[in-house]
Amino acid sequence: MKQFNKKLWLATPTMHDDGLDFVVEAFRTNWMSTVGENINEIEKMICQKVGCKYAVALSCGTSALHLAVKLAGVKPGDRVFCSDVTFAASVNPVLYEKATPVFIDTEYDTWNMDPAALEQAFKQYPDTKVIILVNLYGTPAKMDEICAIAKEHGAVIIEDAAESLGATYKGRQTGSFGTYNAISFNGNKIITGSSGGMLLTDDREAADRARKWSTQSRENAPWYQHEEVGYNYRMSNVIAGVVRGQIPYLEDHIAQKKTIYQRYKEGFKDLPVTMNPYIPDIMEPNFWLSCLLIDEEAMCEQLRTEKTASYVPQPGKSCPTQILEALERHNAEGRPIWKPLHLQPIYQQSPFVSVEKDVGADIFRRGLCLPSDNKMTAEQQENVIQIVRNCFE
Ligand SMILES: *Cc1c(COP(=O)(O)O)cnc(C)c1O
């Protein structure tokens, strides 16, 4: 096992030379603002790709989620059902609006919101009207089940497809299942603008409101006239130029990520581990990040406090902490699974709904994200596989 000379990252931007033209064009023509052709073009391109009617280009995925939460009519004190194992950005907008997240536990088939727990949550909090649903690491959630439950209870879905652009469920693109949907072009996502995001919807009026809110809520008047609070959330035409150069490569990036996932799967097939799962007959992830889950029987003792981690090495066994430390020693970046939000100090007061056991906590304890960069060579990946295998000796 070699140490990597150059750090091997989890996921970094993969740029293509012909993408630079749109950025240069914006510069040369002085369209260095939050209006311009790049913005108009990428809104059209994403609508076409995802199959939604309207797209509003914004400064980031979090601002898209914030406007989605506002469009869904979330008011201070309201409850919002939220995916639990996810990046904090999925839920921060609920707090911006002074509402209360209720975290819904995870299932083992896709690592997303458990329909059974969601059903349970509606029994406990029947007046809840909004669900924030994440497709974790690029794998679609159980859409049929969750959409049916939402419909039955008259609740609106906000789909957080920030990690899953290009993934499909029964042939339909993620980012199209919610009434309001968010995608992200953050630097480590499957395609990037260095930053940026979009709100997607089929509701024309909603798209218009979001566009207005994102540009400081100017009314249609001869002067700056304001009737409601505004935000400076619109995307820059320069960023949009970067995104415009990336969109044509989305499918290539997905193919590269899938190859990485399959190589790991093959490389670990005789180890007591599984990869982050999906349901092959009904979904095709974008394979944004490849993750491992260690079998319970093969877990060595691991101790995690609020801010530290340690473990006791044991022959034939390992744990995420050991593997992450081994990767770091070899100059490669791994990452723990998102720590469930219901276990975060900031959300101590928020309810958590689960059936039987806490699945999110279990996946957090036994799982980790592996280096998944598009530019990783087969040779480099073989080295990563050896580093992991060595942890189980
Ligand atoms: C990245 C991410 C976001 C936020 O996107 P930004 O563009 O970074 O604001 C939201 N939700 C999830 C699940 C993400 O991974």
Short mmCIF file of C-alpha atoms and ligand atoms in Angstrom, two decimals:
data_model
loop_
_atom_site.label_atom_id
_atom_site.label_comp_id
_atom_site.label_asym_id
_atom_site.label_seq_id
_atom_site.Cartn_x
_atom_site.Cartn_y
_atom_site.Cartn_z
CA MET A 1 0.00 0.00 0.00
CA LYS A 2 1.40 3.28 -1.12
CA GLN A 3 0.90 6.67 0.35
CA PHE A 4 -0.65 9.03 -2.21
CA ASN A 5 1.82 11.79 -3.19
CA LYS A 6 -1.01 14.10 -4.08
CA LYS A 7 -3.98 14.02 -1.74
CA LEU A 8 -6.82 11.82 -2.95
CA TRP A 9 -10.03 13.68 -2.18
CA LEU A 10 -13.57 12.53 -1.50
CA ALA A 11 -15.05 14.42 -4.47
CA THR A 12 -13.69 17.50 -6.26
CA PRO A 13 -14.76 19.55 -9.29
CA THR A 14 -14.04 17.94 -12.67
CA MET A 15 -13.77 20.71 -15.24
CA HIS A 16 -13.71 20.47 -19.04
CA ASP A 17 -11.78 22.96 -21.18
CA ASP A 18 -14.65 23.77 -23.54
CA GLY A 19 -16.68 24.91 -20.52
CA LEU A 20 -14.47 27.95 -20.09
CA ASP A 21 -15.86 29.68 -23.19
CA PHE A 22 -19.14 30.63 -21.48
CA VAL A 23 -17.31 32.24 -18.58
CA VAL A 24 -14.94 34.14 -20.88
CA GLU A 25 -17.88 35.28 -23.02
CA ALA A 26 -19.66 36.68 -19.94
CA PHE A 27 -16.49 38.56 -19.02
CA ARG A 28 -15.74 39.91 -22.50
CA THR A 29 -19.31 41.16 -22.96
CA ASN A 30 -19.54 42.66 -19.43
CA TRP A 31 -22.43 40.40 -18.42
CA MET A 32 -20.88 40.12 -14.96
CA SER A 33 -24.13 40.26 -13.07
CA THR A 34 -27.14 38.26 -11.93
CA VAL A 35 -28.74 38.55 -15.36
CA GLY A 36 -27.45 37.13 -18.63
CA GLU A 37 -27.62 34.44 -21.26
CA ASN A 38 -25.85 31.79 -19.20
CA ILE A 39 -28.55 31.98 -16.53
CA ASN A 40 -31.37 31.76 -19.08
CA GLU A 41 -29.69 28.86 -20.86
CA ILE A 42 -29.01 26.70 -17.82
CA GLU A 43 -32.56 27.19 -16.56
CA LYS A 44 -33.78 25.80 -19.89
CA MET A 45 -31.20 22.99 -19.96
CA ILE A 46 -32.05 21.80 -16.46
CA CYS A 47 -35.81 21.92 -17.12
CA GLN A 48 -35.21 19.74 -20.14
CA LYS A 49 -32.94 17.32 -18.29
CA VAL A 50 -35.04 16.93 -15.15
CA GLY A 51 -38.41 17.21 -16.85
CA CYS A 52 -39.84 20.11 -14.89
CA LYS A 53 -41.55 23.21 -16.26
CA TYR A 54 -39.72 25.98 -14.39
CA ALA A 55 -36.25 26.46 -12.94
CA VAL A 56 -34.94 29.42 -10.96
CA ALA A 57 -31.14 29.71 -10.78
CA LEU A 58 -29.99 30.70 -7.29
CA SER A 59 -26.81 31.35 -5.32
CA CYS A 60 -26.85 27.85 -3.78
CA GLY A 61 -28.91 24.77 -3.01
CA THR A 62 -29.60 26.05 0.50
CA SER A 63 -31.24 29.21 -0.84
CA ALA A 64 -33.36 27.01 -3.15
CA LEU A 65 -34.47 25.00 -0.11
CA HIS A 66 -35.19 28.17 1.82
CA LEU A 67 -37.44 29.55 -0.91
CA ALA A 68 -39.08 26.10 -1.22
CA VAL A 69 -39.89 26.15 2.51
CA LYS A 70 -41.41 29.62 2.09
CA LEU A 71 -43.39 28.55 -1.00
CA ALA A 72 -44.73 25.56 0.94
CA GLY A 73 -46.18 28.06 3.38
CA VAL A 74 -44.19 27.00 6.45
CA LYS A 75 -44.92 29.40 9.33
CA PRO A 76 -43.23 29.89 12.72
CA GLY A 77 -44.09 26.99 15.02
CA ASP A 78 -45.16 24.63 12.19
CA ARG A 79 -43.81 21.10 12.14
CA VAL A 80 -41.92 19.88 9.07
CA PHE A 81 -41.14 16.18 8.54
CA CYS A 82 -37.46 15.90 7.53
CA SER A 83 -34.99 13.26 6.41
CA ASP A 84 -32.68 12.53 9.33
CA VAL A 85 -29.42 11.25 7.83
CA THR A 86 -28.36 14.21 5.73
CA PHE A 87 -26.31 17.38 5.53
CA ALA A 88 -27.52 20.12 7.88
CA ALA A 89 -28.30 22.31 4.84
CA SER A 90 -31.41 20.19 4.18
CA VAL A 91 -33.01 21.40 7.40
CA ASN A 92 -31.45 24.79 8.21
CA PRO A 93 -34.14 26.62 6.17
CA VAL A 94 -36.80 25.16 8.51
CA LEU A 95 -35.04 27.02 11.32
CA TYR A 96 -34.70 30.20 9.23
CA GLU A 97 -38.52 30.22 9.21
CA LYS A 98 -38.70 29.44 12.95
CA ALA A 99 -40.47 26.14 12.36
CA THR A 100 -39.75 22.80 14.08
CA PRO A 101 -38.22 19.86 12.22
CA VAL A 102 -39.53 16.39 13.10
CA PHE A 103 -36.89 13.88 12.05
CA ILE A 104 -38.08 10.73 10.31
CA ASP A 105 -35.89 7.64 10.63
CA THR A 106 -34.06 5.94 7.76
CA GLU A 107 -34.57 2.57 6.04
CA TYR A 108 -31.84 0.08 5.07
CA ASP A 109 -32.77 -0.38 1.38
CA THR A 110 -31.73 3.10 0.14
CA TRP A 111 -30.58 4.90 3.35
CA ASN A 112 -33.39 7.41 2.87
CA MET A 113 -36.60 8.37 4.72
CA ASP A 114 -38.45 5.27 5.95
CA PRO A 115 -42.06 5.28 4.67
CA ALA A 116 -43.16 3.27 7.74
CA ALA A 117 -41.69 5.92 10.06
CA LEU A 118 -43.32 8.67 7.99
CA GLU A 119 -46.67 6.90 8.34
CA GLN A 120 -46.09 6.73 12.08
CA ALA A 121 -45.20 10.44 12.19
CA PHE A 122 -48.54 11.36 10.58
CA LYS A 123 -50.28 9.40 13.35
CA GLN A 124 -48.40 11.42 15.96
CA TYR A 125 -48.59 14.80 14.20
CA PRO A 126 -51.54 14.59 11.79
CA ASP A 127 -51.66 18.32 11.06
CA THR A 128 -48.19 18.39 9.44
CA LYS A 129 -48.28 19.68 5.87
CA VAL A 130 -44.69 19.70 4.60
CA ILE A 131 -42.04 16.99 4.06
CA ILE A 132 -38.38 17.61 3.18
CA LEU A 133 -37.19 14.49 1.41
CA VAL A 134 -33.49 13.89 0.61
CA ASN A 135 -31.96 11.46 -1.91
CA LEU A 136 -28.86 10.54 0.05
CA TYR A 137 -25.50 10.26 -1.72
CA GLY A 138 -27.30 10.22 -5.08
CA THR A 139 -29.70 7.33 -4.37
CA PRO A 140 -33.42 8.02 -4.84
CA ALA A 141 -35.74 7.53 -1.87
CA LYS A 142 -38.75 5.18 -2.00
CA MET A 143 -40.78 7.65 -4.04
CA ASP A 144 -43.95 5.63 -4.68
CA GLU A 145 -44.50 4.91 -1.01
CA ILE A 146 -43.58 8.38 0.23
CA CYS A 147 -45.57 10.27 -2.44
CA ALA A 148 -48.62 8.10 -1.67
CA ILE A 149 -48.39 8.84 2.07
CA ALA A 150 -47.92 12.57 1.39
CA LYS A 151 -50.95 12.58 -0.90
CA GLU A 152 -53.10 10.73 1.59
CA HIS A 153 -52.35 13.37 4.23
CA GLY A 154 -52.48 16.36 1.92
CA ALA A 155 -48.82 17.19 2.54
CA VAL A 156 -46.44 18.91 0.14
CA ILE A 157 -43.05 17.35 -0.66
CA ILE A 158 -39.91 19.45 -0.96
CA GLU A 159 -37.40 17.21 -2.69
CA ASP A 160 -33.78 17.90 -1.76
CA ALA A 161 -32.07 16.51 -4.85
CA ALA A 162 -28.82 18.40 -4.15
CA GLU A 163 -26.81 15.16 -4.19
CA SER A 164 -28.83 13.23 -6.78
CA LEU A 165 -28.93 15.27 -10.02
CA GLY A 166 -29.28 12.79 -12.89
CA ALA A 167 -30.48 9.88 -10.74
CA THR A 168 -33.77 8.28 -11.78
CA TYR A 169 -36.64 6.42 -10.12
CA LYS A 170 -38.75 4.29 -12.49
CA GLY A 171 -37.20 6.27 -15.32
CA ARG A 172 -38.15 9.65 -13.87
CA GLN A 173 -35.46 12.14 -12.81
CA THR A 174 -35.05 13.05 -9.15
CA GLY A 175 -35.75 16.72 -8.57
CA SER A 176 -39.18 16.25 -10.15
CA PHE A 177 -41.02 14.38 -7.40
CA GLY A 178 -41.65 17.30 -5.08
CA THR A 179 -44.00 20.21 -5.58
CA TYR A 180 -40.82 22.22 -5.00
CA ASN A 181 -37.37 20.77 -5.61
CA ALA A 182 -33.81 21.89 -4.93
CA ILE A 183 -30.57 21.01 -6.70
CA SER A 184 -27.03 22.19 -5.96
CA PHE A 185 -23.93 23.08 -7.97
CA ASN A 186 -21.66 23.22 -4.92
CA GLY A 187 -18.01 22.34 -5.57
CA ASN A 188 -18.21 18.71 -4.51
CA LYS A 189 -21.47 17.80 -6.27
CA ILE A 190 -21.74 15.69 -9.43
CA ILE A 191 -21.53 18.81 -11.61
CA THR A 192 -20.55 22.20 -10.25
CA GLY A 193 -20.54 25.93 -10.82
CA SER A 194 -18.09 26.30 -7.88
CA SER A 195 -21.33 27.22 -6.12
CA GLY A 196 -24.94 27.69 -7.14
CA GLY A 197 -28.28 25.95 -6.97
CA MET A 198 -31.75 25.87 -8.46
CA LEU A 199 -35.35 25.70 -7.44
CA LEU A 200 -37.42 23.44 -9.73
CA THR A 201 -41.20 23.31 -9.96
CA ASP A 202 -44.11 22.83 -12.35
CA ASP A 203 -45.99 25.70 -10.71
CA ARG A 204 -45.55 28.89 -12.71
CA GLU A 205 -46.77 31.18 -9.98
CA ALA A 206 -44.37 29.60 -7.48
CA ALA A 207 -41.43 30.04 -9.85
CA ASP A 208 -42.33 33.70 -10.34
CA ARG A 209 -42.56 34.30 -6.60
CA ALA A 210 -39.21 32.60 -6.01
CA ARG A 211 -37.59 34.70 -8.73
CA LYS A 212 -39.00 37.86 -7.18
CA TRP A 213 -37.95 36.92 -3.62
CA SER A 214 -34.46 36.02 -4.84
CA THR A 215 -33.95 39.53 -6.25
CA GLN A 216 -34.96 41.56 -3.16
CA SER A 217 -38.73 41.38 -3.79
CA ARG A 218 -39.12 44.39 -6.05
CA GLU A 219 -42.70 45.11 -7.02
CA ASN A 220 -43.61 46.08 -10.57
CA ALA A 221 -43.39 49.86 -10.15
CA PRO A 222 -41.33 52.79 -11.52
CA TRP A 223 -39.20 52.87 -8.32
CA TYR A 224 -38.01 50.32 -5.79
CA GLN A 225 -41.34 49.36 -4.29
CA HIS A 226 -41.53 46.64 -1.62
CA GLU A 227 -44.44 44.72 -0.13
CA GLU A 228 -42.62 41.72 1.31
CA VAL A 229 -39.18 40.71 2.57
CA GLY A 230 -36.58 39.97 -0.10
CA TYR A 231 -33.33 38.04 -0.46
CA ASN A 232 -30.21 38.39 -2.56
CA TYR A 233 -30.30 34.78 -3.76
CA ARG A 234 -29.98 35.01 -7.55
CA MET A 235 -27.18 33.19 -9.34
CA SER A 236 -24.34 35.10 -10.98
CA ASN A 237 -24.07 34.89 -14.78
CA VAL A 238 -20.39 33.90 -14.33
CA ILE A 239 -21.31 30.94 -12.12
CA ALA A 240 -24.05 30.08 -14.61
CA GLY A 241 -21.36 30.02 -17.31
CA VAL A 242 -19.44 27.40 -15.33
CA VAL A 243 -22.61 25.35 -14.85
CA ARG A 244 -23.40 25.68 -18.56
CA GLY A 245 -20.08 24.09 -19.39
CA GLN A 246 -20.72 21.24 -16.95
CA ILE A 247 -24.26 20.17 -17.86
CA PRO A 248 -23.20 18.40 -21.10
CA TYR A 249 -20.86 16.24 -18.97
CA LEU A 250 -23.40 15.16 -16.36
CA GLU A 251 -23.93 11.72 -17.87
CA ASP A 252 -20.16 11.18 -18.25
CA HIS A 253 -19.65 12.05 -14.61
CA ILE A 254 -22.39 9.61 -13.59
CA ALA A 255 -20.78 6.84 -15.68
CA GLN A 256 -17.41 7.52 -13.99
CA LYS A 257 -19.01 7.47 -10.54
CA LYS A 258 -20.78 4.22 -11.34
CA THR A 259 -17.50 2.61 -12.42
CA ILE A 260 -15.96 3.70 -9.12
CA TYR A 261 -18.89 2.20 -7.18
CA GLN A 262 -18.64 -1.08 -9.08
CA ARG A 263 -14.89 -1.36 -8.61
CA TYR A 264 -15.31 -0.93 -4.85
CA LYS A 265 -18.10 -3.50 -4.81
CA GLU A 266 -15.92 -5.98 -6.64
CA GLY A 267 -12.86 -5.18 -4.52
CA PHE A 268 -14.74 -5.75 -1.26
CA LYS A 269 -16.84 -8.74 -2.26
CA ASP A 270 -15.14 -11.13 0.16
CA LEU A 271 -15.00 -8.62 3.05
CA PRO A 272 -17.73 -8.42 5.74
CA VAL A 273 -19.07 -5.16 4.26
CA THR A 274 -21.77 -3.92 1.88
CA MET A 275 -21.94 -0.82 -0.31
CA ASN A 276 -24.53 1.96 0.07
CA PRO A 277 -27.60 0.14 -1.27
CA TYR A 278 -30.20 0.84 -3.94
CA ILE A 279 -33.07 -1.08 -5.49
CA PRO A 280 -31.78 -2.02 -8.99
CA ASP A 281 -35.12 -2.80 -10.63
CA ILE A 282 -36.71 0.55 -9.89
CA MET A 283 -33.94 3.09 -9.52
CA GLU A 284 -30.64 4.22 -11.03
CA PRO A 285 -28.57 6.37 -8.64
CA ASN A 286 -26.01 8.91 -9.87
CA PHE A 287 -23.47 7.18 -7.58
CA TRP A 288 -22.24 10.54 -6.28
CA LEU A 289 -20.46 8.99 -3.28
CA SER A 290 -19.46 5.37 -2.73
CA CYS A 291 -20.00 4.29 0.87
CA LEU A 292 -19.35 1.19 2.97
CA LEU A 293 -21.36 -0.41 5.73
CA ILE A 294 -19.50 -2.85 7.96
CA ASP A 295 -21.37 -6.00 9.05
CA GLU A 296 -22.29 -5.90 12.74
CA GLU A 297 -20.27 -9.08 13.42
CA ALA A 298 -17.17 -7.50 11.89
CA MET A 299 -17.27 -4.27 13.94
CA CYS A 300 -14.40 -3.81 16.39
CA GLU A 301 -15.01 -1.70 19.46
CA GLN A 302 -15.46 1.96 18.50
CA LEU A 303 -16.02 4.83 20.91
CA ARG A 304 -17.47 8.14 19.76
CA THR A 305 -18.09 11.04 22.11
CA GLU A 306 -19.63 14.33 20.92
CA LYS A 307 -16.38 15.39 19.29
CA THR A 308 -13.83 12.57 19.42
CA ALA A 309 -13.47 9.04 18.06
CA SER A 310 -11.33 6.07 19.04
CA TYR A 311 -11.33 2.32 18.60
CA VAL A 312 -9.79 -0.91 19.86
CA PRO A 313 -8.11 -2.87 17.02
CA GLN A 314 -9.19 -6.50 16.73
CA PRO A 315 -8.04 -9.16 14.23
CA GLY A 316 -10.53 -9.74 11.40
CA LYS A 317 -12.61 -6.74 12.45
CA SER A 318 -12.62 -3.02 11.81
CA CYS A 319 -14.76 0.12 12.16
CA PRO A 320 -15.24 3.45 10.34
CA THR A 321 -12.82 5.23 12.68
CA GLN A 322 -10.02 2.75 11.92
CA ILE A 323 -10.61 2.93 8.16
CA LEU A 324 -10.84 6.74 8.14
CA GLU A 325 -7.58 6.97 10.09
CA ALA A 326 -5.88 4.51 7.72
CA LEU A 327 -7.06 6.52 4.70
CA GLU A 328 -5.80 9.74 6.23
CA ARG A 329 -2.41 8.18 7.00
CA HIS A 330 -2.12 7.34 3.31
CA ASN A 331 -3.14 10.86 2.27
CA ALA A 332 -6.66 9.95 1.14
CA GLU A 333 -9.90 11.55 2.27
CA GLY A 334 -12.85 9.55 3.55
CA ARG A 335 -15.75 10.84 5.63
CA PRO A 336 -18.14 9.46 8.23
CA ILE A 337 -21.77 9.07 7.16
CA TRP A 338 -23.73 12.27 7.93
CA LYS A 339 -24.33 12.18 11.66
CA PRO A 340 -28.13 11.88 12.03
CA LEU A 341 -29.61 15.29 12.67
CA HIS A 342 -31.69 14.04 15.60
CA LEU A 343 -28.38 13.31 17.36
CA GLN A 344 -27.04 16.83 16.79
CA PRO A 345 -26.95 19.11 19.85
CA ILE A 346 -28.75 21.88 17.94
CA TYR A 347 -31.75 19.56 17.37
CA GLN A 348 -31.99 18.06 20.85
CA GLN A 349 -35.47 19.51 21.30
CA SER A 350 -36.76 18.25 17.96
CA PRO A 351 -38.87 15.07 17.86
CA PHE A 352 -37.54 11.92 16.19
CA VAL A 353 -39.91 9.28 14.82
CA SER A 354 -38.68 5.75 14.32
CA VAL A 355 -40.15 2.26 14.08
CA GLU A 356 -38.40 -0.33 16.31
CA LYS A 357 -34.73 0.69 16.18
CA ASP A 358 -32.80 3.84 15.32
CA VAL A 359 -31.59 2.92 11.82
CA GLY A 360 -29.85 6.25 11.14
CA ALA A 361 -27.68 5.90 14.24
CA ASP A 362 -26.76 2.36 13.18
CA ILE A 363 -25.70 3.43 9.66
CA PHE A 364 -23.72 6.32 11.14
CA ARG A 365 -21.96 3.93 13.54
CA ARG A 366 -21.04 1.29 10.92
CA GLY A 367 -20.73 3.32 7.72
CA LEU A 368 -18.33 5.67 5.95
CA CYS A 369 -17.87 7.48 2.61
CA LEU A 370 -14.91 6.44 0.47
CA PRO A 371 -12.80 8.53 -1.93
CA SER A 372 -15.15 8.94 -4.93
CA ASP A 373 -13.45 11.51 -7.12
CA ASN A 374 -14.14 11.26 -10.86
CA LYS A 375 -10.47 11.71 -11.62
CA MET A 376 -9.28 8.83 -9.41
CA THR A 377 -7.46 6.25 -11.56
CA ALA A 378 -8.12 2.50 -11.36
CA GLU A 379 -4.64 2.12 -9.88
CA GLN A 380 -5.29 4.71 -7.17
CA GLN A 381 -8.59 3.08 -6.36
CA GLU A 382 -6.92 -0.34 -6.12
CA ASN A 383 -4.64 1.21 -3.52
CA VAL A 384 -7.65 2.52 -1.56
CA ILE A 385 -9.18 -0.95 -1.68
CA GLN A 386 -5.95 -2.43 -0.29
CA ILE A 387 -5.86 0.13 2.51
CA VAL A 388 -9.41 -0.83 3.51
CA ARG A 389 -8.76 -4.57 3.18
CA ASN A 390 -5.73 -4.23 5.43
CA CYS A 391 -7.94 -2.84 8.21
CA PHE A 392 -9.71 -6.22 8.39
CA GLU A 393 -6.52 -8.31 8.76
C1 LIG B 1 -24.93 20.17 -0.77
C2 LIG B 1 -26.24 19.92 -0.16
C3 LIG B 1 -27.15 20.96 0.08
C4 LIG B 1 -26.80 22.40 -0.03
O1 LIG B 1 -26.37 22.82 -1.24
P1 LIG B 1 -25.45 24.17 -1.31
O2 LIG B 1 -25.43 24.46 -2.76
O3 LIG B 1 -24.13 23.80 -0.75
O4 LIG B 1 -26.13 25.22 -0.51
C5 LIG B 1 -28.40 20.64 0.57
N1 LIG B 1 -28.75 19.38 0.82
C6 LIG B 1 -27.91 18.35 0.62
C7 LIG B 1 -28.39 16.96 0.90
C8 LIG B 1 -26.62 18.58 0.15
O5 LIG B 1 -25.77 17.56 0.01
#
